[in-house]
Tab-separated table of C-alpha atoms and ligand atoms in Angstrom:
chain	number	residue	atom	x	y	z
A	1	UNK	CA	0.000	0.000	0.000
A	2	UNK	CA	1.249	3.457	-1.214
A	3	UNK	CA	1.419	5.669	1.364
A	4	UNK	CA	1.822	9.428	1.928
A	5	UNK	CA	5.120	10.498	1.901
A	6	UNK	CA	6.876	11.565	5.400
A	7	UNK	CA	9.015	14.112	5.005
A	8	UNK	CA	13.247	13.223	5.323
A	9	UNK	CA	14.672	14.018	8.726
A	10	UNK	CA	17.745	16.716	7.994
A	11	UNK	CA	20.802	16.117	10.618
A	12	UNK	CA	22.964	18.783	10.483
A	13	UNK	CA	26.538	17.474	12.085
A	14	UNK	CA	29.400	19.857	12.703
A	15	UNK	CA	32.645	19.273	14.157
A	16	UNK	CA	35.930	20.661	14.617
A	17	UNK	CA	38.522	19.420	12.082
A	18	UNK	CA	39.804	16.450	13.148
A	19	UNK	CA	37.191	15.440	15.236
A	20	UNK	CA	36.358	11.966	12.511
A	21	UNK	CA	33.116	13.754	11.318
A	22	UNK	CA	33.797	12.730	7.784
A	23	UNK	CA	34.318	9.125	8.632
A	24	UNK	CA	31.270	9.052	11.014
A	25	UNK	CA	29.019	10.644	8.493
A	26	UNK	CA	29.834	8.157	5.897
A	27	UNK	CA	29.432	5.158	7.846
A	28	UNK	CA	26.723	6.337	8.978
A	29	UNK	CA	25.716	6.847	5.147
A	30	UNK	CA	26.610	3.318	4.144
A	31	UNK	CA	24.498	2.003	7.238
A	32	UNK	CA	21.018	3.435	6.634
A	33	UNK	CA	19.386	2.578	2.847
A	34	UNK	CA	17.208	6.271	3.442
A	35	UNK	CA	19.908	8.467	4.480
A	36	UNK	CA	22.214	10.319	2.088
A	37	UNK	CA	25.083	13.350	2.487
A	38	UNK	CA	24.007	16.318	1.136
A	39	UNK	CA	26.767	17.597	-1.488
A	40	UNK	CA	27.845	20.748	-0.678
A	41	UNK	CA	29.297	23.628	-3.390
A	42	UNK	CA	32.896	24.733	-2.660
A	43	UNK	CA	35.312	26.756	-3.885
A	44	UNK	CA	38.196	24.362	-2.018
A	45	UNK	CA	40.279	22.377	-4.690
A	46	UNK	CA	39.441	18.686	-4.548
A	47	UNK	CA	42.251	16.778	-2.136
A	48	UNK	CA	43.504	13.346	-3.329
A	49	UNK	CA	40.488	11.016	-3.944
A	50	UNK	CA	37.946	13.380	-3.951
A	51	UNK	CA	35.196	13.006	-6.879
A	52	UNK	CA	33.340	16.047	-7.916
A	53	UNK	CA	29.489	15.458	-7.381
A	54	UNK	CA	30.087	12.931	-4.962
A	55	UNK	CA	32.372	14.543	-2.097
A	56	UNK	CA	31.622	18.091	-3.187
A	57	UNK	CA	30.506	20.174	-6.459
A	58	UNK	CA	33.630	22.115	-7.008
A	59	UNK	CA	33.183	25.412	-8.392
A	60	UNK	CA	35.202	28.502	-8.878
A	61	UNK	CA	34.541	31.936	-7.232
A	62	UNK	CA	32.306	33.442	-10.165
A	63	UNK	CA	30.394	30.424	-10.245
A	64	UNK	CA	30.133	30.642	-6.237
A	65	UNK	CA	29.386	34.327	-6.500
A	66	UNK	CA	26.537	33.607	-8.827
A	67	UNK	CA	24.600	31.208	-6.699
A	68	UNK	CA	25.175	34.008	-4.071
A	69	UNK	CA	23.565	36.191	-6.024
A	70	UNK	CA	20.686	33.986	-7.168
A	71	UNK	CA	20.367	33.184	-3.697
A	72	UNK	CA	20.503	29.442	-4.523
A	73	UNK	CA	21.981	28.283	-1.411
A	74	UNK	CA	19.967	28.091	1.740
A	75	UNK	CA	23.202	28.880	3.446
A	76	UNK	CA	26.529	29.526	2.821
A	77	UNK	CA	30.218	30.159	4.902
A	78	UNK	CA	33.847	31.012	4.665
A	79	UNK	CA	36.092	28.146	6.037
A	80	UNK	CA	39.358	28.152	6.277
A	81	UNK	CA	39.752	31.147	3.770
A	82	UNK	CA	37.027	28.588	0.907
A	83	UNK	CA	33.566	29.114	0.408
A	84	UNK	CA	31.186	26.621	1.083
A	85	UNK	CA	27.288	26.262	0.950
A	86	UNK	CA	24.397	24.344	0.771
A	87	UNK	CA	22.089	24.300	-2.147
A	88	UNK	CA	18.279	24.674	-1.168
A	89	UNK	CA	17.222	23.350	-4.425
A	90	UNK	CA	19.001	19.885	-3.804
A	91	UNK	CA	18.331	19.702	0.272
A	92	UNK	CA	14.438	20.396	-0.194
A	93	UNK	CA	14.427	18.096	-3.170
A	94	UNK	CA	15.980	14.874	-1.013
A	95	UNK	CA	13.548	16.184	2.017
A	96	UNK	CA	10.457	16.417	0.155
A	97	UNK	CA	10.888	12.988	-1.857
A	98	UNK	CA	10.968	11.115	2.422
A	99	UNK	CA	15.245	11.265	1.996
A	100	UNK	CA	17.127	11.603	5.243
A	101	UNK	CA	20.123	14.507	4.925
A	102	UNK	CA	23.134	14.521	6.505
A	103	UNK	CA	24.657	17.727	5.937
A	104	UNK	CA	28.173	18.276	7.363
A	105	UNK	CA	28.316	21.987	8.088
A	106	UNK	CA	30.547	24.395	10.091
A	107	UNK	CA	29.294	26.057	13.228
A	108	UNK	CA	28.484	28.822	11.239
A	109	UNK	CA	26.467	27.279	8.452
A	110	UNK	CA	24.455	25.133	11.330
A	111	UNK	CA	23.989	29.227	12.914
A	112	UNK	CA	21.670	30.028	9.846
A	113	UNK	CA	20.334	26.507	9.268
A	114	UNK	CA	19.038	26.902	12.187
A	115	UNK	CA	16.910	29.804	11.495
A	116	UNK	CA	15.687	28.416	7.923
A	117	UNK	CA	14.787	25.306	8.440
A	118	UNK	CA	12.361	22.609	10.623
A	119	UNK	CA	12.922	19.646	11.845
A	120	UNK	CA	16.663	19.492	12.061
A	121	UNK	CA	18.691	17.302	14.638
A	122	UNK	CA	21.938	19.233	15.418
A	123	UNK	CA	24.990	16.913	16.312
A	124	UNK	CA	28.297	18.189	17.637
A	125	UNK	CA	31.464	15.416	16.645
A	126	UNK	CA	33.975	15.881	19.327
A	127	UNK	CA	37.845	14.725	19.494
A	128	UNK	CA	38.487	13.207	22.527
A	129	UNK	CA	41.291	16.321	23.602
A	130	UNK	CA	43.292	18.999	21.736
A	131	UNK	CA	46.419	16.316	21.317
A	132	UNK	CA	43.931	14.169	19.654
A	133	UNK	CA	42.716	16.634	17.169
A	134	UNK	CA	45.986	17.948	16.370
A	135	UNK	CA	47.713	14.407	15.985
A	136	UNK	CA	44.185	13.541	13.567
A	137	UNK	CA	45.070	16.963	11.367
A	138	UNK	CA	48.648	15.799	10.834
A	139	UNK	CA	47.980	12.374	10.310
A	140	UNK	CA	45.642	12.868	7.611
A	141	UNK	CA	48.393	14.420	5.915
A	142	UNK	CA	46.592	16.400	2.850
A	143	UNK	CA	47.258	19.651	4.631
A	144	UNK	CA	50.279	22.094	5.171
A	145	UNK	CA	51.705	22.538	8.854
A	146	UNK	CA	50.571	25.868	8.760
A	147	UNK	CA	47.144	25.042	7.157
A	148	UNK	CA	47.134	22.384	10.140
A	149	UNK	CA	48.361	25.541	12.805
A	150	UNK	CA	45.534	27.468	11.595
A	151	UNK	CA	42.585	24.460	11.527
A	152	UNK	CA	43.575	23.722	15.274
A	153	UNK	CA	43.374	27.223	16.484
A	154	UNK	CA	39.808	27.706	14.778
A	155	UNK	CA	38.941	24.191	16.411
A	156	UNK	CA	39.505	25.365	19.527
A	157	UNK	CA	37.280	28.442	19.236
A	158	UNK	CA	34.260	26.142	17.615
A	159	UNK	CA	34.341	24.156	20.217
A	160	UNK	CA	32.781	26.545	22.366
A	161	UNK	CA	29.919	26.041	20.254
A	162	UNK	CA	29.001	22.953	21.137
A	163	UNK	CA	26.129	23.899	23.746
A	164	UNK	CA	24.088	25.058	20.776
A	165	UNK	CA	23.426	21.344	19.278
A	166	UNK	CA	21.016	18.755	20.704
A	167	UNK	CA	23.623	15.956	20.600
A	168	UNK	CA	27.316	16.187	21.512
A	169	UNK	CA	29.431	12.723	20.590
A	170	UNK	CA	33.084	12.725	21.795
A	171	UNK	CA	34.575	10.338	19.235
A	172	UNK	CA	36.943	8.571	21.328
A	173	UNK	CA	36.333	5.324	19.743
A	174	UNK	CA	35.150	5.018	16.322
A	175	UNK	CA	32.681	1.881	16.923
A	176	UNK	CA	31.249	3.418	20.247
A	177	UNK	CA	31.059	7.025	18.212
A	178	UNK	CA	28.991	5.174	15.621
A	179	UNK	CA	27.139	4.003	17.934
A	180	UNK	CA	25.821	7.027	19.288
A	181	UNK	CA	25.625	8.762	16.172
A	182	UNK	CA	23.045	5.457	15.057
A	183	UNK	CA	20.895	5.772	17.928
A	184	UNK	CA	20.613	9.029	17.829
A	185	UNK	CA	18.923	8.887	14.463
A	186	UNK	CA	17.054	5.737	15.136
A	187	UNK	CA	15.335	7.383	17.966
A	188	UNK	CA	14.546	10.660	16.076
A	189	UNK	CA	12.893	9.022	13.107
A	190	UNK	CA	10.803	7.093	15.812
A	191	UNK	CA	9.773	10.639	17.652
A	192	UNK	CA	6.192	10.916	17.888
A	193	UNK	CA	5.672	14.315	16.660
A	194	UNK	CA	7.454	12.843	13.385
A	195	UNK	CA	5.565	9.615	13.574
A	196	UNK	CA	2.235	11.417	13.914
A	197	UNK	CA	1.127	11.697	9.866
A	198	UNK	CA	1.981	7.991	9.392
A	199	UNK	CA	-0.102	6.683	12.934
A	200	UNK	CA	-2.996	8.801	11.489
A	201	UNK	CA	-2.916	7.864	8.076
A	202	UNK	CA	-3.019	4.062	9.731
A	203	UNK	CA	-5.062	4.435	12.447
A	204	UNK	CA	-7.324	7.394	11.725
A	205	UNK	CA	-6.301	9.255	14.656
A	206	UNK	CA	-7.083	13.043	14.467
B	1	5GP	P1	36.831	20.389	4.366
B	1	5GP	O1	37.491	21.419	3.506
B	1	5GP	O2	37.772	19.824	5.404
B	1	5GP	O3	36.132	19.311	3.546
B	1	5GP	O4	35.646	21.114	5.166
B	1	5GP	C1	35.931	22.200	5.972
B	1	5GP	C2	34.719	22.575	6.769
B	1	5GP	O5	33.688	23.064	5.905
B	1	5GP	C3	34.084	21.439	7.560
B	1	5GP	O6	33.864	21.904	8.890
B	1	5GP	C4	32.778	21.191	6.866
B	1	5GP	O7	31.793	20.764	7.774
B	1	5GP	C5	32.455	22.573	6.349
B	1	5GP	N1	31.483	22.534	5.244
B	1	5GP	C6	31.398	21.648	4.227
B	1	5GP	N2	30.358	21.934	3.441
B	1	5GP	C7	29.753	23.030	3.965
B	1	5GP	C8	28.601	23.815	3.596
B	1	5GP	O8	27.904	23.563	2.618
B	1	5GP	N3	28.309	24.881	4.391
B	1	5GP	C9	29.053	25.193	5.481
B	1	5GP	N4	28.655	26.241	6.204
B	1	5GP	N5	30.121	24.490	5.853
B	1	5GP	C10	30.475	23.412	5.109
């Protein structure tokens, strides 16, 4: 039986760099059939490995500039000296077809989300201490020592930030992280003011 579509759930994770967000967003991508990453635009060249349309949509600064201007994205952020945003197009399209969202967002970028949009779940990613995060930044090894300097210092600052999300995960160990993360999302897709359309469309209820 066909039934009316529920809207997608949009969980908006941010992190400081280093904190395994990437890592903990796909797995948790690869674990649930209804949940995709929403692609962000950025005007960061692609590291090693990256595919465009799949990690990001890589653009240059006019292009950037002009989805500014057209006020395609629903919001949008300097990091680390790039441009970044989030198409509104593409995010309302997943929501409105029943997709979950991930979208992995700065502080800043979860800031206006926050404003703009219902529904969202709002996860902080935490390393488990400033060694950690700095050892994680070096060990990835795609950035320069002073790219690394400057990541750790705006770390620090977003970290302060963390009081503003619903969920705060210190990823001190990747399963029990993931773990967390899951049942976080398990139990918001089973929240009853979510669950409300689909009990009345079953069950009549008013
Ligand atoms: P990276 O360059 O390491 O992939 O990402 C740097 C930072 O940009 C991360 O904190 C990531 O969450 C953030 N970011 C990625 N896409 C977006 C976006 O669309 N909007 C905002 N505000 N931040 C983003």
């Amino acid at each position: 039986m066909s039934h009316k579509q529920t809207k997608g759930v949009p969980f908006i994770v941010s992190a400081p760099s280093g904190a395994g967000k990437t890592t903990l967003c796909k797995m948790a991508v690869a674990f649930f059939p209804g949940l995709r990453h929403s692609i962000s635009y950025t005007t960061r060249p692609p590291r090693a490995g990256e595919v465009d349309g799949e990690d990001y949509r890589f653009i240059d600064d006019a292009g950037f500039d002009r989805m500014v201007e057209s006020g395609e994205f629903l919001e949008y952020a300097g990091v680390h000296g790039k441009r970044y945003g989030t198409s509104r197009k593409d995010l309302s399209g997943l929501l409105d077809e029943g997709t979950d969202v991930i979208l992995d967002i700065d502080v800043q970028g979860a800031e206006k989300v926050r404003g703009r949009l219902s529904g969202g779940v709002y996860i902080f990613i935490l390393p488990p201490s400033v060694e950690a995060c700095e050892e994680r930044l070096r060990s990835r090894g795609k950035d320069s020592p002073e790219e690394i300097k400057k990541r750790l210092r705006i770390a620090l600052d977003e970290i302060k930030k963390a009081q503003e999300y619903q969920y705060i995960i210190i990823n001190d160990n990747l399963t029990a992280a993931f773990e967390k993360l899951k049942s976080i999302m398990i139990a918001e897709k089973a929240a009853s003011r979510r669950m409300m359309p689909r009990v009345a469309e079953l069950f009549g209820a008013e």
